[in-house]
PDB file of C-alpha atoms in Angstrom:
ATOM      1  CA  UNK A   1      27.997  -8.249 -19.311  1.00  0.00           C
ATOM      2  CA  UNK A   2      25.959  -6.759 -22.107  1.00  0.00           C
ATOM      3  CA  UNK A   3      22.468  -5.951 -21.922  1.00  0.00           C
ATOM      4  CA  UNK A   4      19.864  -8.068 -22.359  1.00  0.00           C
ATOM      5  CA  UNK A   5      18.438  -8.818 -26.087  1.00  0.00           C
ATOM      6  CA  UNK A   6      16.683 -12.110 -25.920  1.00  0.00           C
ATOM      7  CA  UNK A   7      16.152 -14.707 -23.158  1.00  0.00           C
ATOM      8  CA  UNK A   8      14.096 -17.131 -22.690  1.00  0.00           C
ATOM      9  CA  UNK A   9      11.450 -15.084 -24.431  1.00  0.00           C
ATOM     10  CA  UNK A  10      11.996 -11.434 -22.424  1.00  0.00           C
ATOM     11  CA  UNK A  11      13.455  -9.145 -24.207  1.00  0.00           C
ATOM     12  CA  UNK A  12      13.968  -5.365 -22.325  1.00  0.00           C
ATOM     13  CA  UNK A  13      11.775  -3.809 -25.180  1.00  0.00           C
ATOM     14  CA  UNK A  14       8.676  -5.638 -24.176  1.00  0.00           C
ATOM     15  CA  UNK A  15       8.900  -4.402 -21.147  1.00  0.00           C
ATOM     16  CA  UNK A  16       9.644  -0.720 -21.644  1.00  0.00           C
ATOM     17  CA  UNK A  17       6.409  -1.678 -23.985  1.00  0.00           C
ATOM     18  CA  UNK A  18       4.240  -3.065 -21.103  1.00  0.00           C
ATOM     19  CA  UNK A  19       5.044  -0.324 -19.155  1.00  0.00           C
ATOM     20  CA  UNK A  20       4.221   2.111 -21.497  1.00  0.00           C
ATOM     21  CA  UNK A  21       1.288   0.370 -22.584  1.00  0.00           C
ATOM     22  CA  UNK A  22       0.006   0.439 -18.817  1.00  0.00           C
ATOM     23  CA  UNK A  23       0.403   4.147 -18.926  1.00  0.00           C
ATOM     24  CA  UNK A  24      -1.373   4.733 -22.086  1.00  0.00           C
ATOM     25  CA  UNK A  25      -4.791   2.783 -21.561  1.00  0.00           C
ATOM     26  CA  UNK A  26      -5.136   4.656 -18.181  1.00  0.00           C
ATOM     27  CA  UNK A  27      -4.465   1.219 -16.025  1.00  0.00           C
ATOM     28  CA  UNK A  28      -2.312   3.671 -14.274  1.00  0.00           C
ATOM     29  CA  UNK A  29      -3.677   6.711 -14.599  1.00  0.00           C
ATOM     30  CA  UNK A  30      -2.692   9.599 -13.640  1.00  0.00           C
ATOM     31  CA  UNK A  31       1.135   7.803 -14.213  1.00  0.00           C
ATOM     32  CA  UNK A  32       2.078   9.330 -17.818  1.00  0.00           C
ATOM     33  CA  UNK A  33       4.679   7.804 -20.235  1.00  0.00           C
ATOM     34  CA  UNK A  34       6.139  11.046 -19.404  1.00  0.00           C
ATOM     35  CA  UNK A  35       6.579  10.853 -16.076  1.00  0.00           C
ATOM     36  CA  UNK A  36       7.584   7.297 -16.379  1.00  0.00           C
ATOM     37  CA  UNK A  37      10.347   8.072 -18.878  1.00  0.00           C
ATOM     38  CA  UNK A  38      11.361  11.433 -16.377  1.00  0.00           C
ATOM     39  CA  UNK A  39      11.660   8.956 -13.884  1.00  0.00           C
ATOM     40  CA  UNK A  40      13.934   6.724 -15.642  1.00  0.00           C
ATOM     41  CA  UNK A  41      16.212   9.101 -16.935  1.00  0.00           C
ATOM     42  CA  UNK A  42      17.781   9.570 -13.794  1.00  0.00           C
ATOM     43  CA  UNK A  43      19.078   5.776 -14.094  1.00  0.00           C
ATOM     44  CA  UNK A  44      22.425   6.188 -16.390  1.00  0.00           C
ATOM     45  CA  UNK A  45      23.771   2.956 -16.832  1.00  0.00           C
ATOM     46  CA  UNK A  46      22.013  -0.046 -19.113  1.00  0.00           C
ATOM     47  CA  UNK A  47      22.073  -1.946 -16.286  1.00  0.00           C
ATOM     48  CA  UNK A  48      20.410   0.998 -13.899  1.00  0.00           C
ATOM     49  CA  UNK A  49      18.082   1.249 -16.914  1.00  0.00           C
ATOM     50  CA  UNK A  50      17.028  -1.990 -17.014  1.00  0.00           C
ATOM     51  CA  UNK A  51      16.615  -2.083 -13.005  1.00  0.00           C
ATOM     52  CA  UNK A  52      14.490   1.248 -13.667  1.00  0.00           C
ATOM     53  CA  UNK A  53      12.228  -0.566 -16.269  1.00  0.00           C
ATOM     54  CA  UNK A  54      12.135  -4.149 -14.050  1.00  0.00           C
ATOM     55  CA  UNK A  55      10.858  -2.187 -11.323  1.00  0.00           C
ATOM     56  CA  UNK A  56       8.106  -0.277 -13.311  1.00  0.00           C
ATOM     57  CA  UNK A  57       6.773  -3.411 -14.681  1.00  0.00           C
ATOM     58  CA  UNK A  58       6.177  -4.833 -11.028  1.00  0.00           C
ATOM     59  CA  UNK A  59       4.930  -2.288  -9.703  1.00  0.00           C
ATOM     60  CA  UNK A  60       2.087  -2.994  -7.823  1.00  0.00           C
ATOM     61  CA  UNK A  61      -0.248   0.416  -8.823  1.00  0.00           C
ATOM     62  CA  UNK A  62      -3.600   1.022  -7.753  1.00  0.00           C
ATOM     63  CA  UNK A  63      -5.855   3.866  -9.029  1.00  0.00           C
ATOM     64  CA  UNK A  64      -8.803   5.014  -6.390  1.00  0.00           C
ATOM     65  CA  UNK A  65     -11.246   2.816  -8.464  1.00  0.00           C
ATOM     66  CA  UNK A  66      -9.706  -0.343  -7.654  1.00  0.00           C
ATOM     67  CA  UNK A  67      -8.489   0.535  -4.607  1.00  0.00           C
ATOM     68  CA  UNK A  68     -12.594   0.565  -3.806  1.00  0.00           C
ATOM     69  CA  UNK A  69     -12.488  -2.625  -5.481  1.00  0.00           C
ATOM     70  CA  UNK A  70     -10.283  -3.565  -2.476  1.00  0.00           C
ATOM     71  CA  UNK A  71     -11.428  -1.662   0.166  1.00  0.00           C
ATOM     72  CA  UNK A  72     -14.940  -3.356  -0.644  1.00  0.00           C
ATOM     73  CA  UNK A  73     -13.936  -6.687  -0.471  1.00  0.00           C
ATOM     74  CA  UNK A  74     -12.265  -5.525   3.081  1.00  0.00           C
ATOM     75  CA  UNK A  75     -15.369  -3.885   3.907  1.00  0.00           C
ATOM     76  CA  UNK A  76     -17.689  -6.979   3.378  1.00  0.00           C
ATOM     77  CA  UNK A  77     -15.549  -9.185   5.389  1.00  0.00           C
ATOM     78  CA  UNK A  78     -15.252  -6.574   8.617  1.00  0.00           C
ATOM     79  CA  UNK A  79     -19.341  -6.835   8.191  1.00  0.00           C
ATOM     80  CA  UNK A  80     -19.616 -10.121   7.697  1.00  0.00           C
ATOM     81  CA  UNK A  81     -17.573 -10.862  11.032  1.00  0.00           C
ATOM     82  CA  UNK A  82     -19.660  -8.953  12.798  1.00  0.00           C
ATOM     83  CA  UNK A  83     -23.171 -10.025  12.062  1.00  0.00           C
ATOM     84  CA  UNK A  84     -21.792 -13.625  12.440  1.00  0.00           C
ATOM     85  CA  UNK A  85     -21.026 -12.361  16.114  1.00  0.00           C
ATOM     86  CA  UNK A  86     -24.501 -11.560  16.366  1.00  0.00           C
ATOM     87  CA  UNK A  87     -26.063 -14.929  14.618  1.00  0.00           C
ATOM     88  CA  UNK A  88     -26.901 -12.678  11.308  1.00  0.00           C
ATOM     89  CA  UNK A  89     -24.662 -13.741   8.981  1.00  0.00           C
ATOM     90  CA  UNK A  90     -27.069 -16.128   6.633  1.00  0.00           C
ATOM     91  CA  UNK A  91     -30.275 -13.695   7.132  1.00  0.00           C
ATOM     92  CA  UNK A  92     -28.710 -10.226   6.231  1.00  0.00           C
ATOM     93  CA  UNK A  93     -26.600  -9.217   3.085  1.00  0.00           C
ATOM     94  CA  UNK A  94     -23.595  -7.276   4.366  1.00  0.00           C
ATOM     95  CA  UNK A  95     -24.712  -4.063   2.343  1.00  0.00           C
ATOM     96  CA  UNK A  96     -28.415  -4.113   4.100  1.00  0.00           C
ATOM     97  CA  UNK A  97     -26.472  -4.258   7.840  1.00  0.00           C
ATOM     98  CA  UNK A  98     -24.600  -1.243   6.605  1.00  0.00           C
ATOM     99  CA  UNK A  99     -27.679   0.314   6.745  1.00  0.00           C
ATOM    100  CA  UNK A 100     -28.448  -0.804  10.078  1.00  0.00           C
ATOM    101  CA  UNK A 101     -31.518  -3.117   8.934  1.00  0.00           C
ATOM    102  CA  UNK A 102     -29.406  -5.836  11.273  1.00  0.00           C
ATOM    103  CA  UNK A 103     -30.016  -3.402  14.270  1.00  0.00           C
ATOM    104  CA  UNK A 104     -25.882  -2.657  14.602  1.00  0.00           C
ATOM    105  CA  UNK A 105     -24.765   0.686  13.728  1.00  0.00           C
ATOM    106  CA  UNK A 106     -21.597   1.079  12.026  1.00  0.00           C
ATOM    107  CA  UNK A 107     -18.798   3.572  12.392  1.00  0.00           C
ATOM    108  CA  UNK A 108     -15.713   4.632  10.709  1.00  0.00           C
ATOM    109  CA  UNK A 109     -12.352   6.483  10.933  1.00  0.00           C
ATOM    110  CA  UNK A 110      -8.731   6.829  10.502  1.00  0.00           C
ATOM    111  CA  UNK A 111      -6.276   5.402  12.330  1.00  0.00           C
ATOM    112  CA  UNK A 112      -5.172   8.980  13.786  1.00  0.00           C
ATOM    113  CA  UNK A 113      -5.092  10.143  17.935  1.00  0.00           C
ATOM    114  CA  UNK A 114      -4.385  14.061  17.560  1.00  0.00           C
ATOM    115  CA  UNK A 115      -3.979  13.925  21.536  1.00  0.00           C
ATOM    116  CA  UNK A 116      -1.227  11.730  21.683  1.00  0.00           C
ATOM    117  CA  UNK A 117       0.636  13.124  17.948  1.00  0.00           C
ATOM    118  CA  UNK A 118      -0.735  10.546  15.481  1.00  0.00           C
ATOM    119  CA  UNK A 119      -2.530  13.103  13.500  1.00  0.00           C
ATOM    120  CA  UNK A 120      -4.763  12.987  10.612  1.00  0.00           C
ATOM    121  CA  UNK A 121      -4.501  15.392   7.692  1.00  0.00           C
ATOM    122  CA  UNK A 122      -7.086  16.040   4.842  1.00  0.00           C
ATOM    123  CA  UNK A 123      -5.433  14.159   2.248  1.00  0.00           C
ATOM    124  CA  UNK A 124      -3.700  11.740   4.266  1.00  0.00           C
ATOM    125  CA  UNK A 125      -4.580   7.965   3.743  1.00  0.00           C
ATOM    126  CA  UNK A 126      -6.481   7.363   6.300  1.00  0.00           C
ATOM    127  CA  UNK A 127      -8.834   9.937   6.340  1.00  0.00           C
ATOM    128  CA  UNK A 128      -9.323   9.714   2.377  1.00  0.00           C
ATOM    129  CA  UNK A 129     -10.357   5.949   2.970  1.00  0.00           C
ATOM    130  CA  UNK A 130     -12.976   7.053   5.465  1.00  0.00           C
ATOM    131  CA  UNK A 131     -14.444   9.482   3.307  1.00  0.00           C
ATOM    132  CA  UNK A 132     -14.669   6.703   0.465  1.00  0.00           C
ATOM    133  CA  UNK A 133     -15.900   4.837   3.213  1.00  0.00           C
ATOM    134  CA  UNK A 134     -18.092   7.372   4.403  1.00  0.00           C
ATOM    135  CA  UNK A 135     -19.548   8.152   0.371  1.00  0.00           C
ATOM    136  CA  UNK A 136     -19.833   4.597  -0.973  1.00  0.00           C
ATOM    137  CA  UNK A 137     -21.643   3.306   2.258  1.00  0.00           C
ATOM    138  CA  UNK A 138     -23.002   5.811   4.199  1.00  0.00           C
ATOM    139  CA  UNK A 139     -21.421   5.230   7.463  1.00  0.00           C
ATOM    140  CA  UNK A 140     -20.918   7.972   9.751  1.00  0.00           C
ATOM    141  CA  UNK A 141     -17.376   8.817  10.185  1.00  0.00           C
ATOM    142  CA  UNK A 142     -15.238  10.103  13.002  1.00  0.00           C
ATOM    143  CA  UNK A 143     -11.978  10.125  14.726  1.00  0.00           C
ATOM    144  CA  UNK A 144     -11.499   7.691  17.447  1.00  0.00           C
ATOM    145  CA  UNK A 145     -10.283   9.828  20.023  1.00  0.00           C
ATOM    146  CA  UNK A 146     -13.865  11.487  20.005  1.00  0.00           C
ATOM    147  CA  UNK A 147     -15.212   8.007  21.095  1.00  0.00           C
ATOM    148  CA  UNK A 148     -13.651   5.973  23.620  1.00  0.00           C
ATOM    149  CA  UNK A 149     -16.878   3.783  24.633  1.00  0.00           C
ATOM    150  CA  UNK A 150     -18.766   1.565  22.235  1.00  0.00           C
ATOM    151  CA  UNK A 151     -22.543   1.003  22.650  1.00  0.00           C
ATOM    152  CA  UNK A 152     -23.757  -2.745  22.301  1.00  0.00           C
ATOM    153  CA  UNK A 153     -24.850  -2.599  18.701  1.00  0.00           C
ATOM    154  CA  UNK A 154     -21.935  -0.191  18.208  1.00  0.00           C
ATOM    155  CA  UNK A 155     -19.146  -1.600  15.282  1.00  0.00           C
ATOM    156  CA  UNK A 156     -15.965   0.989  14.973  1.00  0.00           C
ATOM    157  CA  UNK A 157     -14.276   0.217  11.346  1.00  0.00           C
ATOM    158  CA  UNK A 158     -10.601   1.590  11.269  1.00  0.00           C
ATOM    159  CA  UNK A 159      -9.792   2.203   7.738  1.00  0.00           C
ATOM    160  CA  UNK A 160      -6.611   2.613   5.549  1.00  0.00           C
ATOM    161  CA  UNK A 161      -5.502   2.208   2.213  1.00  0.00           C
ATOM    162  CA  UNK A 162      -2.707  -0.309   3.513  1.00  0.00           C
ATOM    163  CA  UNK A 163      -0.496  -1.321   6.383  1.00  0.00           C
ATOM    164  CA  UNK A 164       3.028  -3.440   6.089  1.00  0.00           C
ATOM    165  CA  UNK A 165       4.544  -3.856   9.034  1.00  0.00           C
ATOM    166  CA  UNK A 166       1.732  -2.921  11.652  1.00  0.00           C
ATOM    167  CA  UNK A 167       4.057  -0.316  13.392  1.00  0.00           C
ATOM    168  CA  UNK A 168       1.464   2.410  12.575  1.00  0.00           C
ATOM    169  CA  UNK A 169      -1.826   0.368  13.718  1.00  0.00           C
ATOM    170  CA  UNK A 170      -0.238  -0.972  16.580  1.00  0.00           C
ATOM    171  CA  UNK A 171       0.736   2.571  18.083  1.00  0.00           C
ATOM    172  CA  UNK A 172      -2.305   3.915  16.977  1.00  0.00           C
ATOM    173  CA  UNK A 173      -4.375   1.180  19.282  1.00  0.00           C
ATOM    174  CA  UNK A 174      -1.853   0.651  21.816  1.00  0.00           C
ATOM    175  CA  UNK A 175      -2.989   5.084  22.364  1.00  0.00           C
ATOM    176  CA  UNK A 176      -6.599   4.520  21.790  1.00  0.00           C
ATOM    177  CA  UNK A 177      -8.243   4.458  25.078  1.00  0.00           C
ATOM    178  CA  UNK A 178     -11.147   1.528  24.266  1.00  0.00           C
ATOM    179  CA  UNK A 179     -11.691  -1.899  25.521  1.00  0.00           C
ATOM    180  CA  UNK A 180     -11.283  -3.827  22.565  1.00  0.00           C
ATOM    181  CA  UNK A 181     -11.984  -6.979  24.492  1.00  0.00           C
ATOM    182  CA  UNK A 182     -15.376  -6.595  23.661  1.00  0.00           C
ATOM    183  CA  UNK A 183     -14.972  -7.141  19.853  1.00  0.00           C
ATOM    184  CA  UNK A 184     -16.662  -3.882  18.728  1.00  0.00           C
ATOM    185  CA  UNK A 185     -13.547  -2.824  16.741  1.00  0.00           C
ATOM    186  CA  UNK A 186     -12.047  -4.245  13.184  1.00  0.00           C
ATOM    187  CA  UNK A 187      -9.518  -2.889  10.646  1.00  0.00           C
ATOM    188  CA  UNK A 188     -10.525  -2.887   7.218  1.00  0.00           C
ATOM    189  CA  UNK A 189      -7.900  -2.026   4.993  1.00  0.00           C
ATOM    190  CA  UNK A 190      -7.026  -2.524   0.977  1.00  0.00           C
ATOM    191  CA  UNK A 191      -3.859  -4.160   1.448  1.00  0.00           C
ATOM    192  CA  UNK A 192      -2.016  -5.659   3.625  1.00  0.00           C
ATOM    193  CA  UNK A 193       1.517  -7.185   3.923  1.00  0.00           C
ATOM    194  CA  UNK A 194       1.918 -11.061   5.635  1.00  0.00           C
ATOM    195  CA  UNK A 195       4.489  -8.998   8.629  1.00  0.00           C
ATOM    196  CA  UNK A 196       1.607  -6.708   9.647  1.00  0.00           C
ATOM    197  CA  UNK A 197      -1.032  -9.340   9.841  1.00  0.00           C
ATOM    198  CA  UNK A 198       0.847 -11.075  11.798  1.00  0.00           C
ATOM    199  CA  UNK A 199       2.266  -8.605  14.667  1.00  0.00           C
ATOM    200  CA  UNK A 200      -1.362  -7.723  14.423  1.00  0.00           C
ATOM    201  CA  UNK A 201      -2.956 -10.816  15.326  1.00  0.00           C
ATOM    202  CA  UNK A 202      -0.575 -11.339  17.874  1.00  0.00           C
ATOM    203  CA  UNK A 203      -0.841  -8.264  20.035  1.00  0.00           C
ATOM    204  CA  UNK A 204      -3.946  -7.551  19.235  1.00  0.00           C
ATOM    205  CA  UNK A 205      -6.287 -10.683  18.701  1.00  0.00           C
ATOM    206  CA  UNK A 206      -9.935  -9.264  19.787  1.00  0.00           C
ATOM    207  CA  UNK A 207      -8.943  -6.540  16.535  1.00  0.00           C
ATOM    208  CA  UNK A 208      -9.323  -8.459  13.533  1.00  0.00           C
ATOM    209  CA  UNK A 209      -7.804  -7.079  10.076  1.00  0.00           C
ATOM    210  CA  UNK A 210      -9.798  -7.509   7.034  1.00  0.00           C
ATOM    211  CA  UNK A 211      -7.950  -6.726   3.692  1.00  0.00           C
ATOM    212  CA  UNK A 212      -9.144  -6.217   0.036  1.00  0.00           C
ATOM    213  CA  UNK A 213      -4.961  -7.699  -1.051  1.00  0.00           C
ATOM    214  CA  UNK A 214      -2.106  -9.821   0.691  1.00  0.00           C
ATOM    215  CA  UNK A 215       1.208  -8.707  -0.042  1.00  0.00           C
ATOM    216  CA  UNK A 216       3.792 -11.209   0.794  1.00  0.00           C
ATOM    217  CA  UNK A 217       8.010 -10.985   0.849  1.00  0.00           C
ATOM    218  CA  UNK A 218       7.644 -12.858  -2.802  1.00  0.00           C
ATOM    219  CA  UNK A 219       5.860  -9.413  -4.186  1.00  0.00           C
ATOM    220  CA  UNK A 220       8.594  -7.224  -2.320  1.00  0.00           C
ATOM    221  CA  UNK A 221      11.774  -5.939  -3.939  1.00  0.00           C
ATOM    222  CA  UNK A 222      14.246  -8.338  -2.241  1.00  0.00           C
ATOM    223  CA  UNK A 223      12.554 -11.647  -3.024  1.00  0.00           C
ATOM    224  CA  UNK A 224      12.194 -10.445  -6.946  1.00  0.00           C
ATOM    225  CA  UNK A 225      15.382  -9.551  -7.593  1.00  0.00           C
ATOM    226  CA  UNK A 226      16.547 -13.021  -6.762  1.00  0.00           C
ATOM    227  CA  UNK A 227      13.683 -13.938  -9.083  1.00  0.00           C
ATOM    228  CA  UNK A 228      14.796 -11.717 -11.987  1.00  0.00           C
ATOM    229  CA  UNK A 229      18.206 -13.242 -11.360  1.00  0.00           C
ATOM    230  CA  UNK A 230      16.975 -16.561 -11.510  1.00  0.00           C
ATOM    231  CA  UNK A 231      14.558 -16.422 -14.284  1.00  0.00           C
ATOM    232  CA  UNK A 232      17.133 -14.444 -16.548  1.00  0.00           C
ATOM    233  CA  UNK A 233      15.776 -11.233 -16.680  1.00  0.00           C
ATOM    234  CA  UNK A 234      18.835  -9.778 -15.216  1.00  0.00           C
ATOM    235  CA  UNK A 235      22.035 -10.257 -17.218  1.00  0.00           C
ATOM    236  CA  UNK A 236      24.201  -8.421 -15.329  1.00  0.00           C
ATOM    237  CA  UNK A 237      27.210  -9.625 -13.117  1.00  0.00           C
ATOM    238  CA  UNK A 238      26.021  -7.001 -10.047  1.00  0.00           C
ATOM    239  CA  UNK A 239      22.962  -8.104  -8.464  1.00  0.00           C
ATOM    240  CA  UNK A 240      20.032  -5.785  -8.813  1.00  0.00           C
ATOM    241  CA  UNK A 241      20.140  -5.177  -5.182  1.00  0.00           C
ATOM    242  CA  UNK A 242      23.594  -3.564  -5.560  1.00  0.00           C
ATOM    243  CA  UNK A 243      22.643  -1.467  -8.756  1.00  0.00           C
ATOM    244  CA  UNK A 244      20.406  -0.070  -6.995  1.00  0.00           C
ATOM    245  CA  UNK A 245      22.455   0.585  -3.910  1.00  0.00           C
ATOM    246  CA  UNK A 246      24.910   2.491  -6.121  1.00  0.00           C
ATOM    247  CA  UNK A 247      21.833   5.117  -7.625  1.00  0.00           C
ATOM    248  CA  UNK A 248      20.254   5.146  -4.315  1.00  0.00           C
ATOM    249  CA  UNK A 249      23.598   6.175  -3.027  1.00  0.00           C
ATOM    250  CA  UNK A 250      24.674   8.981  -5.087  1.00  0.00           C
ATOM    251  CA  UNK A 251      21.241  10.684  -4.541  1.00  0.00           C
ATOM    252  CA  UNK A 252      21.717  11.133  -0.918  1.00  0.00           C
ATOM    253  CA  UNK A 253      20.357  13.223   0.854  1.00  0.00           C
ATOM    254  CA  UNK A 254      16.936  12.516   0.685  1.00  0.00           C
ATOM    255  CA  UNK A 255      14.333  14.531   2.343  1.00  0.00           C
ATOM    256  CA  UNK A 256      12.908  11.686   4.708  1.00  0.00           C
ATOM    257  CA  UNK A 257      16.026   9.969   5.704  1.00  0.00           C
ATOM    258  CA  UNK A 258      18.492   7.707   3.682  1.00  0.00           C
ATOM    259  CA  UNK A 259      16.704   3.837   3.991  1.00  0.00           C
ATOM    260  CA  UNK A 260      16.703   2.802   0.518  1.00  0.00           C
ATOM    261  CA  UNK A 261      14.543  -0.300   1.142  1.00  0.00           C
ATOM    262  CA  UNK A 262      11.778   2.105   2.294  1.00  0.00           C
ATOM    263  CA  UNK A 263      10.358   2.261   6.043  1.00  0.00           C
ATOM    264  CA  UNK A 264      11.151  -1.505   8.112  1.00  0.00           C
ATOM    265  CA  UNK A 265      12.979  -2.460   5.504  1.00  0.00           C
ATOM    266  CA  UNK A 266      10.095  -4.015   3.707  1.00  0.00           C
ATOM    267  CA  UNK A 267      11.138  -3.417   0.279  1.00  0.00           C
ATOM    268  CA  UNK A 268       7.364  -2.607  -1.628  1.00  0.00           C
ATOM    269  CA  UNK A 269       6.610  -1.933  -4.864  1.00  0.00           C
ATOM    270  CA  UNK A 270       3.537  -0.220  -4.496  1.00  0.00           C
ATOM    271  CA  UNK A 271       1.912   2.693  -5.635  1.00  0.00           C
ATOM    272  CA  UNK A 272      -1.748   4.379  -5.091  1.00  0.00           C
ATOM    273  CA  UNK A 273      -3.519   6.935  -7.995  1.00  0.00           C
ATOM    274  CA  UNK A 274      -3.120   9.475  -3.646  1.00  0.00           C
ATOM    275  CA  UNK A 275       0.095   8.461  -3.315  1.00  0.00           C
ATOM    276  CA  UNK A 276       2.950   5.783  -2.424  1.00  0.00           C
ATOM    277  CA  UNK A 277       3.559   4.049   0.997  1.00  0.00           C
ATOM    278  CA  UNK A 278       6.909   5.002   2.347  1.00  0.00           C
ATOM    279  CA  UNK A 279       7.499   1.104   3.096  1.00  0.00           C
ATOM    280  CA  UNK A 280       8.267   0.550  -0.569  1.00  0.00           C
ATOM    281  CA  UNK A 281      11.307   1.729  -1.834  1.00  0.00           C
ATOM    282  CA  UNK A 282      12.605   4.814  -1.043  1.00  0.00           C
ATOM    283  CA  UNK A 283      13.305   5.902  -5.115  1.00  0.00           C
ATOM    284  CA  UNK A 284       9.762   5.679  -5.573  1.00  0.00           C
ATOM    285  CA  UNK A 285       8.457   8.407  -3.154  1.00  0.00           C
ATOM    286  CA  UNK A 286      10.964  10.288  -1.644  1.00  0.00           C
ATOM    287  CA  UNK A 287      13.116  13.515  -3.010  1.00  0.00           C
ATOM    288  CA  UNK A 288      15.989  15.081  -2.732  1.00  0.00           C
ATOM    289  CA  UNK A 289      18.120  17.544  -4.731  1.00  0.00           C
ATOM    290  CA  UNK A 290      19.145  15.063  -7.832  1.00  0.00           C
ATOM    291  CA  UNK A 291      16.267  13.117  -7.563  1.00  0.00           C
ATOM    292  CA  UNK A 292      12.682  12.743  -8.505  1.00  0.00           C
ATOM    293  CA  UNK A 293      10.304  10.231  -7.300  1.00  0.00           C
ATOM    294  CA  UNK A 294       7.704   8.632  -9.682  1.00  0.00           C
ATOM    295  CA  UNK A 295       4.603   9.425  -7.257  1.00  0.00           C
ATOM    296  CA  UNK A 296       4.184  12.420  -4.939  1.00  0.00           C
ATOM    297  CA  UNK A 297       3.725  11.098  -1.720  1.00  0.00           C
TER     298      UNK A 297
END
């Protein structure tokens, strides 16, 4: 089939245009035009081209600024819950009981347990949310395998730029020796996919998880194919799921493994200013001798 010109309005030059466009006025900075267009380049076919461009314009990409954006609006609502716990939801703004005027004292930290191998690295997600955490609010940070009681008017805040399908979280509290049956602890991430809330919730429901955004299966890279297919955006007789079997394919080896649809086969399209989650796909983040991804991970 030949490549798409006009339908239904989309056209593939208005999108290489919105992409573009998202590079140039810094929405996505520091993503360049050039690394955008290095990054497609290693599609060869129109229809691998188009793919290359369809992903790019859904990209979900979040530079640090609005990822504080997020992690505020996480942030409030971990506070929030817990001066409701305590009866002072209506008489103290969230940013005052930061400050302990609500007589709780508020910690922070990664999700990381050195002891038992889930390590923390400067640079690492985790631990750059809790020093954003630590700057913009003044909460003390530290690691969680340094505390393993909570005080009364202690609050521990685990923090993270995102978490998909809870596999990380849940290890890291099922090795955290604390009794969260006292409600001391929340998560606060920026964004959070509907699987991890869930498994969350489920095994662990005195741990509540606050995010700044919901990702759901509709935003992930299965679900819009179908969409693209749907809504004529694709005009190809493969599906886009199969196009981009083929590049993923003839790239192999990559560095971290060979799952295309990224780690528990979630399938995101998203993208942080630090870095990319390996749970979207695996062409956006990972490496290997033919290819380049579009963000260092």
């Amino acid at each position: 089939m030949s490549q798409i010109n006009q339908l239904d309005g989309f056209d593939q030059l208005s999108v290489v245009r919105a992409v573009q466009w998202l590079s140039r006025t810094g929405v996505r900075s520091p993503l360049t035009v050039e690394r955008v267009k290095q990054w497609v380049n290693q599609f060869q076919t129109p229809e691998e081209k188009t793919l290359a461009w369809l992903i790019l314009r859904n990209l979900i990409f979040r530079t640090t600024e609005q990822l504080k954006s997020s992690m505020r609006q996480a942030m409030k609502q971990a506070t929030l819950h817990f001066l409701d716990q305590v009866g002072m939801k209506d008489s103290v703004t969230w940013t005052d009981a930061l400050e302990e005027t609500a007589g709780l004292t508020f910690l922070c930290g990664p999700p990381a347990l050195p002891n038992l191998g889930l390590p923390t690295q400067p640079g690492k997600s985790g631990d750059l949310m809790a020093r954003l955490v630590n700057r913009q609010y003044g909460i003390d940070k530290h690691y969680p395998s340094d505390i393993k009681v909570l005080q009364p008017n202690e609050r521990f805040i685990v923090v993270d730029d995102g978490t998909y399908t809870g596999v990380q979280l849940g290890n890291f509290l099922r090795g955290w020796e604390m009794d969260f049956s006292h409600g001391r602890v929340a998560i606060a991430v920026g964004m959070a996919h509907k699987t991890a809330c869930g498994s969350l919730k489920q095994e662990f429901p005195n741990v509540p998880l606050f995010k700044g955004e919901l990702l759901t299966a509709e935003g992930c890279f299965q679900a819009l194919s179908q969409k693209w297919i749907e809504s004529e955006q694709w005009s190809f007789q493969r599906s886009p799921l199969e196009v981009y079997a083929d590049v993923h394919k003839r790239h192999q080896p990559f560095k971290n493994g060979n799952g295309g649809n990224g780690y528990g086969n979630i399938g995101a399209l998203v993208a942080f200013e630090h870095g990319v989650p390996d749970d979207s796909i695996q062409l956006l983040w990972d490496e290997s001798k033919t290819w380049t991804p579009l963000v260092d991970r």
